[in-house]
Short mmCIF file of C-alpha atoms and ligand atoms in Angstrom, two decimals:
data_model
loop_
_atom_site.label_atom_id
_atom_site.label_comp_id
_atom_site.label_asym_id
_atom_site.label_seq_id
_atom_site.Cartn_x
_atom_site.Cartn_y
_atom_site.Cartn_z
CA UNK A 1 0.00 0.00 0.00
CA UNK A 2 1.23 3.47 -0.88
CA UNK A 3 1.27 6.41 1.50
CA UNK A 4 0.33 8.63 -1.45
CA UNK A 5 -2.92 8.27 -3.37
CA UNK A 6 -3.43 9.73 -6.84
CA UNK A 7 -6.72 10.81 -8.32
CA UNK A 8 -7.13 12.43 -11.72
CA UNK A 9 -10.24 14.46 -12.51
CA UNK A 10 -10.00 15.89 -16.01
CA UNK A 11 -6.76 17.87 -16.22
CA UNK A 12 -6.24 17.98 -12.44
CA UNK A 13 -4.27 15.32 -10.56
CA UNK A 14 -4.60 15.32 -6.78
CA UNK A 15 -1.87 13.62 -4.77
CA UNK A 16 -2.92 12.96 -1.18
CA UNK A 17 -0.53 12.07 1.62
CA UNK A 18 -2.19 9.13 3.32
CA UNK A 19 -0.62 8.31 6.66
CA UNK A 20 -3.28 9.59 9.05
CA UNK A 21 -2.07 7.61 12.06
CA UNK A 22 1.05 9.84 12.14
CA UNK A 23 -0.62 13.04 10.87
CA UNK A 24 0.97 12.33 7.46
CA UNK A 25 4.51 12.57 8.87
CA UNK A 26 7.15 12.10 6.19
CA UNK A 27 9.37 9.03 6.52
CA UNK A 28 11.55 7.49 3.82
CA UNK A 29 8.66 5.43 2.46
CA UNK A 30 6.38 8.48 2.14
CA UNK A 31 9.14 10.29 0.23
CA UNK A 32 9.61 7.27 -2.06
CA UNK A 33 5.86 7.01 -2.63
CA UNK A 34 5.67 10.71 -3.47
CA UNK A 35 8.52 10.29 -5.93
CA UNK A 36 6.80 7.27 -7.49
CA UNK A 37 3.52 9.21 -7.76
CA UNK A 38 5.40 11.90 -9.71
CA UNK A 39 6.88 9.22 -11.99
CA UNK A 40 3.34 8.12 -12.83
CA UNK A 41 2.00 11.58 -13.77
CA UNK A 42 0.74 11.64 -17.36
CA UNK A 43 2.27 14.86 -18.67
CA UNK A 44 0.10 14.68 -21.78
CA UNK A 45 -3.22 14.93 -19.95
CA UNK A 46 -2.50 16.50 -16.55
CA UNK A 47 -2.23 20.29 -16.43
CA UNK A 48 -2.00 20.94 -12.69
CA UNK A 49 -1.05 18.96 -9.58
CA UNK A 50 -2.74 19.48 -6.23
CA UNK A 51 -0.96 18.20 -3.11
CA UNK A 52 -2.95 17.70 0.06
CA UNK A 53 -3.15 15.51 3.16
CA UNK A 54 -5.79 12.97 4.08
CA UNK A 55 -8.26 13.94 6.80
CA UNK A 56 -9.00 17.33 8.31
CA UNK A 57 -6.15 17.62 10.80
CA UNK A 58 -2.88 17.64 8.91
CA UNK A 59 -1.29 18.39 5.58
CA UNK A 60 1.85 16.88 7.11
CA UNK A 61 3.04 17.25 10.71
CA UNK A 62 6.69 17.10 9.69
CA UNK A 63 9.45 14.71 8.94
CA UNK A 64 8.98 11.53 10.96
CA UNK A 65 10.53 12.19 14.37
CA UNK A 66 10.47 8.51 15.39
CA UNK A 67 12.39 7.61 12.21
CA UNK A 68 14.96 10.37 12.85
CA UNK A 69 15.49 9.89 16.59
CA UNK A 70 18.41 7.46 16.36
CA UNK A 71 19.97 8.53 13.07
CA UNK A 72 23.73 8.94 12.75
CA UNK A 73 24.97 12.14 11.09
CA UNK A 74 25.53 10.10 7.89
CA UNK A 75 21.98 8.71 7.96
CA UNK A 76 20.64 12.21 8.68
CA UNK A 77 22.54 13.58 5.69
CA UNK A 78 21.07 10.88 3.44
CA UNK A 79 17.54 11.59 4.78
CA UNK A 80 17.91 15.34 4.25
CA UNK A 81 19.37 14.77 0.78
CA UNK A 82 16.48 12.47 -0.15
CA UNK A 83 13.84 14.91 1.13
CA UNK A 84 15.50 17.78 -0.69
CA UNK A 85 15.75 15.70 -3.87
CA UNK A 86 12.04 14.87 -3.88
CA UNK A 87 10.99 18.41 -2.92
CA UNK A 88 13.27 19.94 -5.55
CA UNK A 89 11.68 17.59 -8.04
CA UNK A 90 8.28 18.98 -7.04
CA UNK A 91 9.57 22.55 -7.27
CA UNK A 92 10.94 22.00 -10.77
CA UNK A 93 8.20 19.61 -11.92
CA UNK A 94 7.07 20.50 -15.44
CA UNK A 95 3.51 21.28 -14.28
CA UNK A 96 2.14 23.89 -11.88
CA UNK A 97 1.67 22.57 -8.33
CA UNK A 98 -0.83 23.81 -5.75
CA UNK A 99 -0.51 22.86 -2.08
CA UNK A 100 -3.96 22.60 -0.49
CA UNK A 101 -2.88 22.82 3.15
CA UNK A 102 -5.69 21.24 5.16
CA UNK A 103 -4.32 21.51 8.71
CA UNK A 104 -0.87 21.25 10.30
CA UNK A 105 2.01 22.03 7.95
CA UNK A 106 4.90 21.80 10.36
CA UNK A 107 8.57 21.14 9.64
CA UNK A 108 8.69 18.91 6.56
CA UNK A 109 5.00 19.64 5.97
CA UNK A 110 5.67 23.37 5.72
CA UNK A 111 8.71 22.58 3.57
CA UNK A 112 6.59 20.43 1.23
CA UNK A 113 4.02 23.22 0.88
CA UNK A 114 6.83 25.68 0.13
CA UNK A 115 8.19 23.42 -2.62
CA UNK A 116 4.85 23.83 -4.41
CA UNK A 117 4.25 26.79 -6.72
CA UNK A 118 1.14 28.09 -4.94
CA UNK A 119 -0.24 27.57 -1.44
CA UNK A 120 -3.91 27.68 -0.44
CA UNK A 121 -5.00 26.66 3.04
CA UNK A 122 -7.96 25.94 5.28
CA UNK A 123 -8.91 28.14 8.25
CA UNK A 124 -7.48 25.52 10.64
CA UNK A 125 -4.05 25.39 8.97
CA UNK A 126 -0.97 25.91 11.14
CA UNK A 127 2.45 26.56 9.62
CA UNK A 128 5.86 26.49 11.22
CA UNK A 129 9.41 25.21 11.38
CA UNK A 130 9.67 23.86 14.95
CA UNK A 131 12.89 21.89 14.35
CA UNK A 132 15.04 23.80 16.86
CA UNK A 133 12.73 22.52 19.62
CA UNK A 134 13.98 19.05 18.63
CA UNK A 135 17.65 20.01 18.46
CA UNK A 136 17.89 20.11 14.67
CA UNK A 137 17.60 22.54 11.77
CA UNK A 138 14.95 22.29 9.08
CA UNK A 139 16.26 19.64 6.68
CA UNK A 140 13.98 19.57 3.63
CA UNK A 141 14.60 23.09 2.32
CA UNK A 142 13.11 25.20 5.12
CA UNK A 143 16.24 27.27 5.78
CA UNK A 144 16.26 28.21 2.10
CA UNK A 145 12.67 28.50 0.87
CA UNK A 146 11.03 30.27 3.84
CA UNK A 147 13.32 33.30 3.50
CA UNK A 148 12.73 33.43 -0.24
CA UNK A 149 8.97 33.47 0.37
CA UNK A 150 8.59 35.78 3.38
CA UNK A 151 11.93 37.61 3.59
CA UNK A 152 15.04 37.00 5.68
CA UNK A 153 13.97 38.78 8.88
CA UNK A 154 10.60 37.05 9.17
CA UNK A 155 12.07 33.66 8.25
CA UNK A 156 14.78 33.98 10.89
CA UNK A 157 12.24 35.02 13.50
CA UNK A 158 10.05 31.99 12.76
CA UNK A 159 12.87 29.46 12.48
CA UNK A 160 14.87 30.66 15.53
CA UNK A 161 11.78 30.95 17.74
CA UNK A 162 9.96 27.88 16.35
CA UNK A 163 6.78 29.96 16.56
CA UNK A 164 3.89 28.51 14.57
CA UNK A 165 1.49 30.73 12.66
CA UNK A 166 -2.19 30.27 11.90
CA UNK A 167 -3.80 30.69 8.51
CA UNK A 168 -4.55 34.43 8.68
CA UNK A 169 -1.01 35.34 9.70
CA UNK A 170 0.44 32.98 7.09
CA UNK A 171 -1.58 34.84 4.48
CA UNK A 172 -0.58 38.26 5.76
CA UNK A 173 3.12 37.36 5.37
CA UNK A 174 2.66 35.90 1.89
CA UNK A 175 3.24 32.29 2.88
CA UNK A 176 -0.20 31.35 1.53
CA UNK A 177 -2.26 33.05 -1.17
CA UNK A 178 -5.74 32.47 0.24
CA UNK A 179 -7.61 30.89 3.18
CA UNK A 180 -10.87 28.92 2.90
CA UNK A 181 -13.31 27.13 5.20
CA UNK A 182 -12.12 23.49 5.29
CA UNK A 183 -14.87 22.17 3.01
CA UNK A 184 -14.12 24.83 0.38
CA UNK A 185 -10.35 24.25 0.20
CA UNK A 186 -10.19 21.41 -2.34
CA UNK A 187 -12.92 22.88 -4.56
CA UNK A 188 -10.99 26.18 -4.58
CA UNK A 189 -7.74 24.38 -5.44
CA UNK A 190 -9.50 22.54 -8.28
CA UNK A 191 -11.04 25.75 -9.57
CA UNK A 192 -7.61 27.35 -9.68
CA UNK A 193 -6.22 24.24 -11.38
CA UNK A 194 -8.97 24.32 -13.99
CA UNK A 195 -8.32 27.96 -14.68
CA UNK A 196 -4.62 27.22 -15.18
CA UNK A 197 -5.55 24.22 -17.34
CA UNK A 198 -7.40 26.40 -19.84
CA UNK A 199 -4.17 28.21 -20.75
CA UNK A 200 -1.48 27.12 -23.19
CA UNK A 201 0.31 24.31 -21.30
CA UNK A 202 3.74 24.80 -22.84
CA UNK A 203 3.58 28.53 -22.09
CA UNK A 204 2.54 27.88 -18.46
CA UNK A 205 5.44 25.46 -18.10
CA UNK A 206 7.83 27.98 -19.67
CA UNK A 207 6.67 30.67 -17.22
CA UNK A 208 7.43 28.33 -14.32
CA UNK A 209 10.87 27.49 -15.69
CA UNK A 210 11.75 31.17 -16.27
CA UNK A 211 10.57 32.23 -12.80
CA UNK A 212 12.25 29.33 -10.99
CA UNK A 213 15.52 29.93 -12.80
CA UNK A 214 15.43 33.71 -12.59
CA UNK A 215 14.89 34.04 -8.87
CA UNK A 216 18.39 32.71 -8.18
CA UNK A 217 20.13 34.76 -10.90
CA UNK A 218 21.29 38.37 -11.28
CA UNK A 219 18.69 40.31 -13.34
CA UNK A 220 20.76 40.42 -16.55
CA UNK A 221 21.00 36.62 -16.60
CA UNK A 222 17.42 36.25 -15.38
CA UNK A 223 16.03 38.17 -18.33
CA UNK A 224 18.12 35.94 -20.62
CA UNK A 225 16.14 33.00 -19.19
CA UNK A 226 12.96 34.89 -20.05
CA UNK A 227 14.14 35.57 -23.62
CA UNK A 228 14.86 31.86 -24.06
CA UNK A 229 11.45 30.73 -22.74
CA UNK A 230 9.56 33.48 -24.60
CA UNK A 231 11.20 32.73 -27.94
CA UNK A 232 10.78 28.97 -27.43
CA UNK A 233 7.00 29.49 -27.35
CA UNK A 234 7.18 30.66 -30.97
CA UNK A 235 8.11 27.12 -31.98
CA UNK A 236 4.74 25.87 -30.71
CA UNK A 237 1.45 25.37 -32.48
CA UNK A 238 -0.31 26.78 -29.44
CA UNK A 239 1.35 30.19 -29.94
CA UNK A 240 -0.01 30.29 -33.48
CA UNK A 241 -3.41 29.04 -32.34
CA UNK A 242 -3.58 31.50 -29.42
CA UNK A 243 -2.60 34.58 -31.41
CA UNK A 244 -4.67 33.70 -34.49
CA UNK A 245 -7.60 33.00 -32.17
CA UNK A 246 -7.27 36.43 -30.59
CA UNK A 247 -7.00 38.17 -33.96
CA UNK A 248 -10.05 36.25 -35.26
CA UNK A 249 -11.99 37.20 -32.11
CA UNK A 250 -12.38 33.52 -31.25
CA UNK A 251 -13.56 32.64 -27.69
CA UNK A 252 -12.43 29.64 -25.63
CA UNK A 253 -9.35 28.70 -27.60
CA UNK A 254 -8.52 25.01 -27.13
CA UNK A 255 -4.80 24.58 -26.75
CA UNK A 256 -3.16 21.39 -27.96
CA UNK A 257 -0.03 21.15 -25.79
CA UNK A 258 2.02 21.22 -28.99
N1 COA B 301 6.72 12.45 13.30
C1 COA B 301 6.25 11.26 13.75
N2 COA B 301 5.04 11.11 14.30
C2 COA B 301 4.28 12.20 14.41
C3 COA B 301 4.69 13.47 13.97
C4 COA B 301 5.97 13.56 13.40
N3 COA B 301 6.45 14.72 12.92
N4 COA B 301 3.72 14.36 14.24
C5 COA B 301 2.73 13.66 14.81
N5 COA B 301 3.06 12.37 14.92
C6 COA B 301 2.26 11.28 15.51
C7 COA B 301 2.23 11.36 17.02
O1 COA B 301 3.40 10.77 17.56
C8 COA B 301 0.97 10.61 17.34
O2 COA B 301 1.23 9.23 17.25
P1 COA B 301 0.64 8.22 18.39
O3 COA B 301 -0.85 8.35 18.26
O4 COA B 301 1.16 6.89 17.95
O5 COA B 301 1.14 8.71 19.70
C9 COA B 301 0.05 10.97 16.18
O6 COA B 301 0.90 11.43 15.14
C10 COA B 301 -0.92 12.09 16.53
O7 COA B 301 -0.16 13.19 17.02
P2 COA B 301 -0.42 13.88 18.45
O8 COA B 301 0.83 14.58 18.87
O9 COA B 301 -1.02 12.89 19.42
O10 COA B 301 -1.55 14.94 18.04
P3 COA B 301 -1.85 16.32 18.74
O11 COA B 301 -3.13 16.80 18.16
O12 COA B 301 -1.76 16.23 20.21
O13 COA B 301 -0.66 17.31 18.24
C11 COA B 301 0.87 18.26 16.66
C12 COA B 301 -0.52 17.62 16.88
C13 COA B 301 1.07 18.42 15.15
C14 COA B 301 0.91 19.62 17.36
C15 COA B 301 1.95 17.35 17.25
O14 COA B 301 1.75 16.04 16.74
C16 COA B 301 3.35 17.76 16.92
O15 COA B 301 3.87 18.69 17.52
N6 COA B 301 4.02 17.05 15.98
C17 COA B 301 5.39 17.28 15.64
C18 COA B 301 5.56 18.56 14.85
C19 COA B 301 7.02 18.80 14.56
O16 COA B 301 7.81 19.08 15.41
N7 COA B 301 7.36 18.67 13.28
C20 COA B 301 8.69 18.89 12.81
C21 COA B 301 9.40 17.61 12.69
S1 COA B 301 11.05 17.87 12.04
#
């Protein structure tokens, strides 16, 4: 049995962490199952991934503390490397990803949400990096992505103090885009996914690649990445279809992913 379930509805694929007995805590098997679920994504038909957690309590309550408790430094390095590898794969995945954070997103759970392109959450969501209360640092990207999302000062405050934040504060600092009543979270994530899915898929993918690459580059090199992605779109049928459709006053252009 996998700790990650996959369900495709039209162009939207929802991956659900399914380890409720441990509030979806991330052990090596969960990371492997997440990786395998990404292997199985049909890039021809899926246009957006939604990541969420089973139940109404947790997105993921962190890396698995029981699994980490007796690790040697070498084992810890391998675990951190593996988590970072899978999360980096999500961050650079050639489809937009939406985290639908349905409860606790602590430690590795917060880090998983931050590896997604967009974060939506329920009113009962709680975010934080409480690792220093356990005698460790964040290990799945938290020391790097939180400061890129909310700024260095805020990230240091949260990581050094281990203070958790509720949904409204997470939104006010830009950690999540929007907050919904629990029952409206997945419908809202799907609606966003469907809206994304109506657009030219290769162009959406190219936007993601340019933005992901550019954020770590000086502006002169970053705009080179944009030039490359922009010009690459002109090799696609969808660019011709989209622009001809506009000029012919056509509504609801159907893009072909070509
Ligand atoms: N790793 C392993 N197991 C975890 C876990 C984690 N990160 N988070 C929760 N669990 C397990 C608990 O051990 C418990 O298992 P048990 O029923 O066998 O005792 C089960 O999930 C339910 O958690 P519990 O603590 O009883 O729920 P709660 O409602 O009292 O508290 C939290 C919820 C999220 C506040 C609390 O579980 C918590 O603080 N978790 C750890 C968060 C953390 O530090 N994450 C960073 C890890 S690097």
